[in-house]
Amino acid sequence: MADLITGGGFRFDTRYTELPSVFYRLGEPEPAPRPELTIVNVSLARELGLRLEELSPDAQAALFSGRSLAEGSKPFSQAYAGHQFGGFTVLGDGRAHVLGEHLTPDGRRVDIQLKGSGRTPFSRGGDGKATLGPMLREYIISEAMVGLGVPTTRSLAVVRTGERVMREEPLPGAVLTRVASSHLRVGTFQLAAALGEPEPLRALLTYAIERHDPDLADAACPALALWDAVAKRQAALIASWMRIGFVHGVMNTDNMTISGETIDYGPCAFIDRYAASRVFSSIDRGGRYAFGNQPRIAQWNLARLAEALLPLIDADEGRAVEKAQERLERFQGWMGEAWTDMMRDKLGLPGRQEDDLALATSLLELMEEASADYTDTFRALSGATPLPSALEGTSGWAAWRERWDARCGRAPGDVPPPEARDRMRRANPAVIPRNHLVEEALEAAVSSNDLGPLDRLLDALRSPYEERPELAPLQAPPPDSFASYRTFCGT
Ligand code: AMP
Ligand code: MG
């Protein structure tokens, strides 16, 4: 049994473990031998109503590695299933422990979960551990998403465990404390459906609605109402990923949340030179999760959610399928609208016109031909910086520019007026966690225990839409050596 720590402001009130026992296994984290704090997210702690100042650094390290438990915490690992690269598997947290559901001062209920905290009944062959680089990577990118205005799980702390973890070489072990609106996934519903009994599925639906969409409890068909809510959140989420050039990289159904938060920062990356087919993950050979394929994959995943919910959609299977099908078509509309509206913001287009989609698509085609940097191009259109030379020289550019000016009702070549410019600058970040910057920050942290570059990057990413001269070094596109940047599924 782990030591108990009192104080710190934790208010656990866990309901998930009232679900049928197929959805979890109780079990404590493996105690880390010599836990040591690497980074703590003080502002997030404050938002959550935690009073970490009541706890010594050693107590915090013990707590955020799972060696000690806060009062009221009864850890468990969640069971779920999922389609991974299209193939169905029954899974579960193989290296994570939910410490409990914590109530925040502003009335929210969040999961506090440790990732990398040791083996669980779902570990299969894995060691249940995580290493420092990937855990810090999740910390950086998830917190960058907050500044960029993208729904995401949060990172509260990273602790070194004092243990070496064997990968291709021995690496420093670490535990990440993740905070999420919940860890319910499309895959949680798939697990419930795979059991083939109505009760667990119904219980999960009730829990999900209570947690994320309490207004839907009295809907005519709660299952369809929840599906709609999830689909709308996912359409908004995918559009916001594409707004900032984010490639999730592993959009398996177990990595798609019911809450609409981005989860699982394994092989994710940010595009630089634009190409719809851009893929970074070393294992995504078919381009299933490529940048431009994300809307389609979201729809595929939502089809799996609809399938799982079928028994609760209509007692008649044929009718249930019909209703689900009709919903999926609606998603296509929602996703298309979310994407086009997002592009209207990026381009500062007033109102809505039929051929806005074509205008946006033509620009992307030009950018792809010219290998223009995604972030730089949009920032330049807002008048903040000069146009990337790769684009300026192309034959199509002048003609597109004329179309854009005409659509915005401006004289050819004029810069956007102040309101349009402000709107564009709120949609087009000046700073993103560019892959080479993230790698540099991780290298310094892991090899030299130097958190300076990581802190500077996180600091810049707190207000990524502001043009600040001192940020210029963080804005430059990557050196050519990064052209073939690859990411790996984070272990
Ligand atoms: P992820 O890609 O992190 O979402 O992991 C996919 C599945 O593999 C999840 O069920 C994880 O819990 C499990 N998993 C990943 N890494 C490990 C590990 N080192 N030990 C045990 N299970 C793992
Ligand atoms: Mg995952």
CSV table of C-alpha atoms and ligand atoms in Angstrom, one decimal, residues 80 84 115 178 185 250 252 254-255 263-264, ligand 2:
chain,number,residue,atom,x,y,z
A,80,TYR,CA,-11.3,-0.1,-23.4
A,84,GLN,CA,-5.6,0.7,-34.2
A,115,LYS,CA,0.9,7.8,-17.2
A,178,ARG,CA,-2.5,14.1,-17.0
A,185,ARG,CA,-13.0,7.2,-25.6
A,250,VAL,CA,-2.4,8.1,-34.3
A,252,ASN,CA,-7.1,5.3,-33.4
A,254,ASP,CA,-9.0,4.6,-28.5
A,255,ASN,CA,-7.4,8.0,-29.0
A,263,ILE,CA,-5.6,13.1,-26.3
A,264,ASP,CA,-2.4,11.0,-26.6
B,2,MG,MG,-3.8,5.9,-26.5
